[in-house]
Short mmCIF file of C-alpha atoms (C1' of nucleotides) in Angstrom, two decimals:
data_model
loop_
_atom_site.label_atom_id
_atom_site.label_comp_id
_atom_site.label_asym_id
_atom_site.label_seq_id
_atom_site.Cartn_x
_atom_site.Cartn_y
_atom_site.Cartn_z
CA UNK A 1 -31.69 97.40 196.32
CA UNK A 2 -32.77 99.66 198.76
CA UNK A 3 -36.21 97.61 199.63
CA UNK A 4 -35.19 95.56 202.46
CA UNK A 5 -37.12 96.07 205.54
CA UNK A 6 -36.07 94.96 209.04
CA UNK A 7 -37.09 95.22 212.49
CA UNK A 8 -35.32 96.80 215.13
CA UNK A 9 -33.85 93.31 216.31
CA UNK A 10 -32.85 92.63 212.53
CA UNK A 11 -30.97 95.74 212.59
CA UNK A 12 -29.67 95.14 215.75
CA UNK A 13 -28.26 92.13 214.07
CA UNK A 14 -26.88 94.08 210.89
CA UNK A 15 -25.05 96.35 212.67
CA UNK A 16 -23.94 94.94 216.17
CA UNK A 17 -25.79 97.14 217.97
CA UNK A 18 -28.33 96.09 221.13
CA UNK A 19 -32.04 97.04 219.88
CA UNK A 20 -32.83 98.81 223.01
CA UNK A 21 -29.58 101.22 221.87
CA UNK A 22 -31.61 101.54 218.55
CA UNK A 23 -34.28 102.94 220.57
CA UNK A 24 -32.65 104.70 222.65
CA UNK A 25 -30.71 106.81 219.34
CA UNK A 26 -34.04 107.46 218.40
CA UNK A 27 -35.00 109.33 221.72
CA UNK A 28 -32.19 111.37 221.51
CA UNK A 29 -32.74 112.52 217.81
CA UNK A 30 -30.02 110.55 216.08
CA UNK A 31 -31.99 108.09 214.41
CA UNK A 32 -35.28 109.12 212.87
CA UNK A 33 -38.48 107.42 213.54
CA UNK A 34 -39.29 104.96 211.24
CA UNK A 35 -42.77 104.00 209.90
CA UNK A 36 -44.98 101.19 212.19
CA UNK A 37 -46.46 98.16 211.33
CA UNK A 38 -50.28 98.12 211.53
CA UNK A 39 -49.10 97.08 215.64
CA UNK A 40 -46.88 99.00 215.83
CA UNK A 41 -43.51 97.53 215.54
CA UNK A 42 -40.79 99.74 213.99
CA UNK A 43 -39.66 99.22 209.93
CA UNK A 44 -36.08 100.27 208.98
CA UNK A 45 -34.74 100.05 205.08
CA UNK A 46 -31.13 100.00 204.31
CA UNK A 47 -31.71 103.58 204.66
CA UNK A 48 -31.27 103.30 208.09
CA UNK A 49 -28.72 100.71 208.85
CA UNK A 50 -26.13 103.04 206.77
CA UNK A 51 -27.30 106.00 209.76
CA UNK A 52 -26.97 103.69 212.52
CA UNK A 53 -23.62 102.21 210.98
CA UNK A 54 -22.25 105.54 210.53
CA UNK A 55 -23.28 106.15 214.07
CA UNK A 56 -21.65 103.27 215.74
CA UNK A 57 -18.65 103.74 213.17
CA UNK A 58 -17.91 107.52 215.15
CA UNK A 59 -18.94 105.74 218.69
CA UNK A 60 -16.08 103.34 217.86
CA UNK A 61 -13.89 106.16 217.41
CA UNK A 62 -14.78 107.94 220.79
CA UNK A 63 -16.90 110.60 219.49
CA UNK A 64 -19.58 111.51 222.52
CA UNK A 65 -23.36 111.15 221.09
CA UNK A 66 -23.49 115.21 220.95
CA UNK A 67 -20.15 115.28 218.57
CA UNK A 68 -22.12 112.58 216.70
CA UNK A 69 -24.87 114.47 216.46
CA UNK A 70 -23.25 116.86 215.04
CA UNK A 71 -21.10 115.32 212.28
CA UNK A 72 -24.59 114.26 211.12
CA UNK A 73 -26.17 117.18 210.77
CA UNK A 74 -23.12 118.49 208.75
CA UNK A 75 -23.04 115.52 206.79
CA UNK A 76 -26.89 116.13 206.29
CA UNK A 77 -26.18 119.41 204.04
CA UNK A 78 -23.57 118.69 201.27
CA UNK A 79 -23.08 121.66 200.55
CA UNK A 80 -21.85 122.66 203.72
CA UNK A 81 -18.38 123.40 203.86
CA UNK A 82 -15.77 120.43 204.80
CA UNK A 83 -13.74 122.46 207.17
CA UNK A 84 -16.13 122.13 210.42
CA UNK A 85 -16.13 118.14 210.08
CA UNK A 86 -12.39 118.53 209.53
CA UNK A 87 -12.35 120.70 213.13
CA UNK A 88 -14.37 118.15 215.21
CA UNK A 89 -12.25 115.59 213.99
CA UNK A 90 -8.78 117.45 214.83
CA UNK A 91 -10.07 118.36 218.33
CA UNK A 92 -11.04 115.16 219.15
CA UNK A 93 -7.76 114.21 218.17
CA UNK A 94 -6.34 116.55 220.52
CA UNK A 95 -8.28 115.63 223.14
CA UNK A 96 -7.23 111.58 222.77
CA UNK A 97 -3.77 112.30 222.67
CA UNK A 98 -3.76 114.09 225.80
CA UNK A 99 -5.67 111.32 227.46
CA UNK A 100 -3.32 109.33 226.08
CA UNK A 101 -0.52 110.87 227.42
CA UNK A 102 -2.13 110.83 231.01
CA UNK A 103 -2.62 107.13 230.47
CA UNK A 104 0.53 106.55 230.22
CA UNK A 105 1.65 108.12 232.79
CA UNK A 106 -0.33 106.71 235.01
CA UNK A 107 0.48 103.42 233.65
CA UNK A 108 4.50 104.04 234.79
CA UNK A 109 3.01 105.10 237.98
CA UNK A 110 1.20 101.73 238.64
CA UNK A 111 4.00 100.08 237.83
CA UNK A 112 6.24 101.48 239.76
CA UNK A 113 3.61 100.69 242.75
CA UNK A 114 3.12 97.28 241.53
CA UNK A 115 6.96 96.67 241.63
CA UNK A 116 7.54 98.17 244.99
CA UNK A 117 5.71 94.84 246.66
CA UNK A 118 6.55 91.36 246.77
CA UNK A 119 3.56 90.31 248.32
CA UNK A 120 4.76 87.94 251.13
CA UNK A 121 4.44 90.59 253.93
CA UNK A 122 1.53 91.77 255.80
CA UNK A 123 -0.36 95.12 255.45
CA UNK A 124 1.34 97.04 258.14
CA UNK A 125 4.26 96.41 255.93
CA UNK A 126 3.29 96.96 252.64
CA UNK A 127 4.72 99.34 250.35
CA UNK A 128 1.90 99.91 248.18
CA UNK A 129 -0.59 100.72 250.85
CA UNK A 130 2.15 103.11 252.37
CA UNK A 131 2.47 105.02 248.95
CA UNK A 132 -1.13 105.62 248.75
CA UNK A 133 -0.80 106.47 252.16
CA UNK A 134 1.12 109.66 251.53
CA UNK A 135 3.69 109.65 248.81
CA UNK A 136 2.62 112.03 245.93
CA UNK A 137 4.78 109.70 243.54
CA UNK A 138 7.37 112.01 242.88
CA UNK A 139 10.23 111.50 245.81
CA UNK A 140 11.99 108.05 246.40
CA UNK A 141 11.72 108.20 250.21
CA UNK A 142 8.87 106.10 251.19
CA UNK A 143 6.70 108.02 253.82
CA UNK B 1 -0.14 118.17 264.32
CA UNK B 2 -3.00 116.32 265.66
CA UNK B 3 -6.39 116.92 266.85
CA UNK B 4 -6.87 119.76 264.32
CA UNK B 5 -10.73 120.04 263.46
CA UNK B 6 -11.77 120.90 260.25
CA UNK B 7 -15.35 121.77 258.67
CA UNK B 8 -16.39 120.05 255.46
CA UNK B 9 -14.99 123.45 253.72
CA UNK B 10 -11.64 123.16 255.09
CA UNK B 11 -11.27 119.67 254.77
CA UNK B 12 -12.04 120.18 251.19
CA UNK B 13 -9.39 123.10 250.22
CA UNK B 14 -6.98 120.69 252.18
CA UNK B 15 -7.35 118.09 250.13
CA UNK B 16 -8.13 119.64 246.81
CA UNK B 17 -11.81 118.01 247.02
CA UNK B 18 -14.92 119.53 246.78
CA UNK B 19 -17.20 119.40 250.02
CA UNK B 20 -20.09 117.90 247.92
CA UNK B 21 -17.54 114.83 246.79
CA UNK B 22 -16.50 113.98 250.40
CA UNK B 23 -20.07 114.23 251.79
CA UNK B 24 -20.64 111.62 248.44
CA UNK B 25 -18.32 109.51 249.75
CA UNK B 26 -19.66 109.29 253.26
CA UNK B 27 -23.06 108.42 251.69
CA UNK B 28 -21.34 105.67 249.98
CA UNK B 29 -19.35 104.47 252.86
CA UNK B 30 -16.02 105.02 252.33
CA UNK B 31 -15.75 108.51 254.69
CA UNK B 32 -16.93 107.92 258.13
CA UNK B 33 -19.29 109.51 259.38
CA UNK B 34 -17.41 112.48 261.37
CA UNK B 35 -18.99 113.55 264.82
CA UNK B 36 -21.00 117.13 264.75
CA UNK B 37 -21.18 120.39 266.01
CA UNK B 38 -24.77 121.21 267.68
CA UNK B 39 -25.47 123.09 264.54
CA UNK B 40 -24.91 120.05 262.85
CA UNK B 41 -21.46 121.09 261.05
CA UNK B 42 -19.44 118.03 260.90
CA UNK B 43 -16.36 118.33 262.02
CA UNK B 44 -13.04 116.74 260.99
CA UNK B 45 -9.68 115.69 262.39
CA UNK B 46 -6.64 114.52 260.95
CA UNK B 47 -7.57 110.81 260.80
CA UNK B 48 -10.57 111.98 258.61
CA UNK B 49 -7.99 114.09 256.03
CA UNK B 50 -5.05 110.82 255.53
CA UNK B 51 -8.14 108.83 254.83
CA UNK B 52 -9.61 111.55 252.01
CA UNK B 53 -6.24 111.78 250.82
CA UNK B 54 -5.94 107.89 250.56
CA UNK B 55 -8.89 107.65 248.67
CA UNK B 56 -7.83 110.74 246.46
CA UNK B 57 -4.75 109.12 245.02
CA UNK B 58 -6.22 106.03 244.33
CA UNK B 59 -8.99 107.61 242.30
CA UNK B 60 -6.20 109.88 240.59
CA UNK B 61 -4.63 106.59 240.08
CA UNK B 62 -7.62 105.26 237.97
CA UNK B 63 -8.96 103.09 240.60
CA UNK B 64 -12.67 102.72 241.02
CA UNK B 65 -14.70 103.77 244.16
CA UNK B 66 -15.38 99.95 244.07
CA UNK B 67 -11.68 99.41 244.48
CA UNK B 68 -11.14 102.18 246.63
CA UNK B 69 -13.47 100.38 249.49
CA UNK B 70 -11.58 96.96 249.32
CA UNK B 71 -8.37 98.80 249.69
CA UNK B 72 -9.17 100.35 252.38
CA UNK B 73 -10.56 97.39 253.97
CA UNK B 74 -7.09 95.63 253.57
CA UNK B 75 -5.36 98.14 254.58
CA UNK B 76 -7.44 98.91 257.84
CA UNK B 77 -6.37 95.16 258.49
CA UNK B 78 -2.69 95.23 259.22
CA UNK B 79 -2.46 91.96 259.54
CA UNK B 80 -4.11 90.94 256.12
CA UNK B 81 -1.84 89.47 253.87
CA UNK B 82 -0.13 92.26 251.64
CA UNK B 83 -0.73 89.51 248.51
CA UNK B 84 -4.33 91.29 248.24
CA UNK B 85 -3.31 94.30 247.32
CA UNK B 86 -0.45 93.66 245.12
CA UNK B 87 -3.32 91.71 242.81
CA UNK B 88 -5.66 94.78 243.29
CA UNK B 89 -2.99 96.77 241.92
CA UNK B 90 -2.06 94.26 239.27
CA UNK B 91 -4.95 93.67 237.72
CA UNK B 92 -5.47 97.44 237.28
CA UNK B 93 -2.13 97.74 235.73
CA UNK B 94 -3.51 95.56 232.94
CA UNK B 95 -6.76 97.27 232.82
CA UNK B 96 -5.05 100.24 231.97
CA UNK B 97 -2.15 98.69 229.47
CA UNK B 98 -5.46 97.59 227.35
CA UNK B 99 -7.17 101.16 227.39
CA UNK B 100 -3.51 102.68 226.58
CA UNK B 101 -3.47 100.32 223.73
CA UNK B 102 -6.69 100.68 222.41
CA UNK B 103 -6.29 104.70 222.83
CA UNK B 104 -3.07 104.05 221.00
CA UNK B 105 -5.32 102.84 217.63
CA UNK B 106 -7.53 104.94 218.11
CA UNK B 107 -5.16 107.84 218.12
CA UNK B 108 -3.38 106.14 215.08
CA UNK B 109 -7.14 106.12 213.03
CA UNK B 110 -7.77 109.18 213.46
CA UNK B 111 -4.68 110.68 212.37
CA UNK B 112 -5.42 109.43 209.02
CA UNK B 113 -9.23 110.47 209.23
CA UNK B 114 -8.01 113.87 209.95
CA UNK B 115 -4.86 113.73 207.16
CA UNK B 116 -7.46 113.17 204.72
CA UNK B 117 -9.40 115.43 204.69
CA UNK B 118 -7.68 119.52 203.54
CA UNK B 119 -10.80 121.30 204.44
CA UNK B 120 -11.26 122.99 201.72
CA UNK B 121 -14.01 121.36 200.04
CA UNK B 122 -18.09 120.84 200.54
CA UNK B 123 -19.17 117.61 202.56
CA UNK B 124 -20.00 116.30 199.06
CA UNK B 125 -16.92 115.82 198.53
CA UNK B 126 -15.26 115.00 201.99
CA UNK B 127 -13.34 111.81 202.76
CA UNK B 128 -13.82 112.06 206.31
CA UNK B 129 -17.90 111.40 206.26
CA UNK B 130 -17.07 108.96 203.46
CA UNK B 131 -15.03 107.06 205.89
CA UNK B 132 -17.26 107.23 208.76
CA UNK B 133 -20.26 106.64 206.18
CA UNK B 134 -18.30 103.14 205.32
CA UNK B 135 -14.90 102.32 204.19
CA UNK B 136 -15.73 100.34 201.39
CA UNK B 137 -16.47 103.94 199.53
CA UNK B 138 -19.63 102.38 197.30
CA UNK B 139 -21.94 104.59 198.93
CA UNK B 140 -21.72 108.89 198.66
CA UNK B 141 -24.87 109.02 200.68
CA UNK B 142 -24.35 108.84 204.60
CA UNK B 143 -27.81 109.13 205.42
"C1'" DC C 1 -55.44 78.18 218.26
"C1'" DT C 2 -51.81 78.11 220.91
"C1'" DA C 3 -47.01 78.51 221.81
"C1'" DC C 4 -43.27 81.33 221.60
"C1'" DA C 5 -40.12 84.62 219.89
"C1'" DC C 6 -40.18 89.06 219.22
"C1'" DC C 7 -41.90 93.68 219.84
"C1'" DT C 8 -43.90 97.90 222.63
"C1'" DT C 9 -43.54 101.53 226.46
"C1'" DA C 10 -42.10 103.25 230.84
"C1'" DT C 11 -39.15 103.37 234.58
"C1'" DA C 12 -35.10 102.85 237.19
"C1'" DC C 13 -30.28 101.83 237.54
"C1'" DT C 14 -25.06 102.29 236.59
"C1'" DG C 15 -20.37 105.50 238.17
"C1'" DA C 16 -18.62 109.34 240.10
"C1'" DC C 17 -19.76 112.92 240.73
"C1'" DT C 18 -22.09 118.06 239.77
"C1'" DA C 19 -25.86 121.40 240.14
"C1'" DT C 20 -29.68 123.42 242.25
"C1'" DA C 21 -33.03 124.70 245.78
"C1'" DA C 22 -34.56 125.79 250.23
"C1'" DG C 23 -33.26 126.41 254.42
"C1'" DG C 24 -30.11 126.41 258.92
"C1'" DT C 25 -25.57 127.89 261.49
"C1'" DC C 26 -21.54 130.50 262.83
"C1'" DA C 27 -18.33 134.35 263.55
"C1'" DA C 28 -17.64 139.13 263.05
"C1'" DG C 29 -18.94 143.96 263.00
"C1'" DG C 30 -21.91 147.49 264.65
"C1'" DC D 1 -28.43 141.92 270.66
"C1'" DC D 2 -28.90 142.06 265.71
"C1'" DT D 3 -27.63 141.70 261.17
"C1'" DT D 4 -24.79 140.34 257.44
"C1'" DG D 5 -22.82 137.04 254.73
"C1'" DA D 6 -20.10 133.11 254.21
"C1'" DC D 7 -20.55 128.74 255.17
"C1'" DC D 8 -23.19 124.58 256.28
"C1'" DT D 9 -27.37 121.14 255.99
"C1'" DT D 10 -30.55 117.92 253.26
"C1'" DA D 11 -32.96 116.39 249.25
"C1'" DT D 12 -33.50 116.05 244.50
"C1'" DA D 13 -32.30 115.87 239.74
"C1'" DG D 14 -28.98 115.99 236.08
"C1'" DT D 15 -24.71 114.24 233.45
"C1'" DC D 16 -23.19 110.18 229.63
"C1'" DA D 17 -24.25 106.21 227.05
"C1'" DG D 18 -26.37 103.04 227.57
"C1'" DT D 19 -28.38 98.52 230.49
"C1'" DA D 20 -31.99 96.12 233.17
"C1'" DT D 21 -36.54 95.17 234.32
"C1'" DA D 22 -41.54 94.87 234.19
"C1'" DA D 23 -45.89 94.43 232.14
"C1'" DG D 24 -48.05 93.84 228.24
"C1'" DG D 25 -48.93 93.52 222.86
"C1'" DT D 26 -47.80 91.33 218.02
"C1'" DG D 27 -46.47 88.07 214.43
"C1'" DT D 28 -46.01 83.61 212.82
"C1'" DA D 29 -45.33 78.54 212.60
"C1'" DG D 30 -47.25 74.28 213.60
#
DNA sequence: CTACACCTTATACTGACTATAAGGTCAAGG
DNA sequence: CCTTGACCTTATAGTCAGTATAAGGTGTAG
């Protein structure tokens, strides 16, 4: 079950992830080091691949390497109590909806801009270059 | 209203920059290099502050410093076709529709994660690592 | 036994700054 | 004129999450 062994590219494979990024997890104490070969090259076991999937799992979801970090060391001691996963989780939350919300305002902003020229005139013309020019993006008169 | 000189300081509060940034983005060529006092001070006109301001609303627009240069190489070209820019802008507009929609299920996923979970119990038991462990819930170890 | 794919480490680079250190300049007050 | 202190100068290193490169070692199939 649990006897498979792989090398850092076969694990790379297993779990879409670029070996050097293997490596590099390791450095920075998210991965532990795994036993050698006799030259040296690293062994995982299934063992591993569920760490480094449930690593690139919370990557997917925008969690920094330090947040990471420490969902696994929670998730390390099960008898630790739910509520501080349940925290990180909610403040990252927070924290994508409100770049979320900046997104999209920025998005109505470039459109406006992108609407505003036709693209047949020249620069010294140009409606766009004038708005980044000087309008702040909240009055209608150009300039 | 013109000739008004300002030191890196001053240029800085008046355009909500730090002085480290702007001396940044003479290094990288976007900020000319301003003439000096004999001390050394560099000192700043007017010119120097529409051009900081320029490249201040296109960063707050999401653009990169990348993007930032060629736009201000069109538009210190006022004869270049205004086409240029209108793609520049464009092309960022979609940039940005895909990040909003990606944020978008992103938000969305972690709503549940966080529903999920009441807080009350020990990681043992929570369905937040089991989701980030692996959704297919065979496994109750995420290490 | 050799070819070749894979592995090892170390180092430097990315973007857009930010932080720090060690020192020089300028205007004002005494 | 001298000192104080706020400001300026440069150079260097750090941030985040990797990516790129170089120079060399290992494992295995034919």
């Amino acid at each position: 079950m649990s006897s498979v062994a792989y090398t850092v590219g076969k694990l790379a494979q297993a779990s879409d992830t670029k070996a050097v990024t293997i490596r590099y997890y390791e450095r920075e104490g998210l991965m532990p080091s795994p036993p050698r070969t006799r030259g040296g090259y690293r062994l995982y076991s299934d063992v591993h691949l569920e760490r480094l999937l449930f690593i690139r799992r919370s990557r997917r979801l925008g969690f920094s390497l330090g947040s990471v970090k420490k969902l696994l060391e929670i998730a390390d001691r099960k008898d630790a109590p739910c509520v501080n996963v349940d925290m990180q989780v909610s403040q990252h939350l927070s924290e994508v909806r409100e770049r979320l919300a900046q997104l999209s305002a920025l998005e109505a902003e470039l459109q406006r801009l992108s609407a505003c020229c036709e693209g047949e005139g020249v620069i010294s013309n140009c409606r766009i270059i004038e708005a980044l020019s000087g309008d702040d993006g909240t009055s209608d008169t150009p300039y």
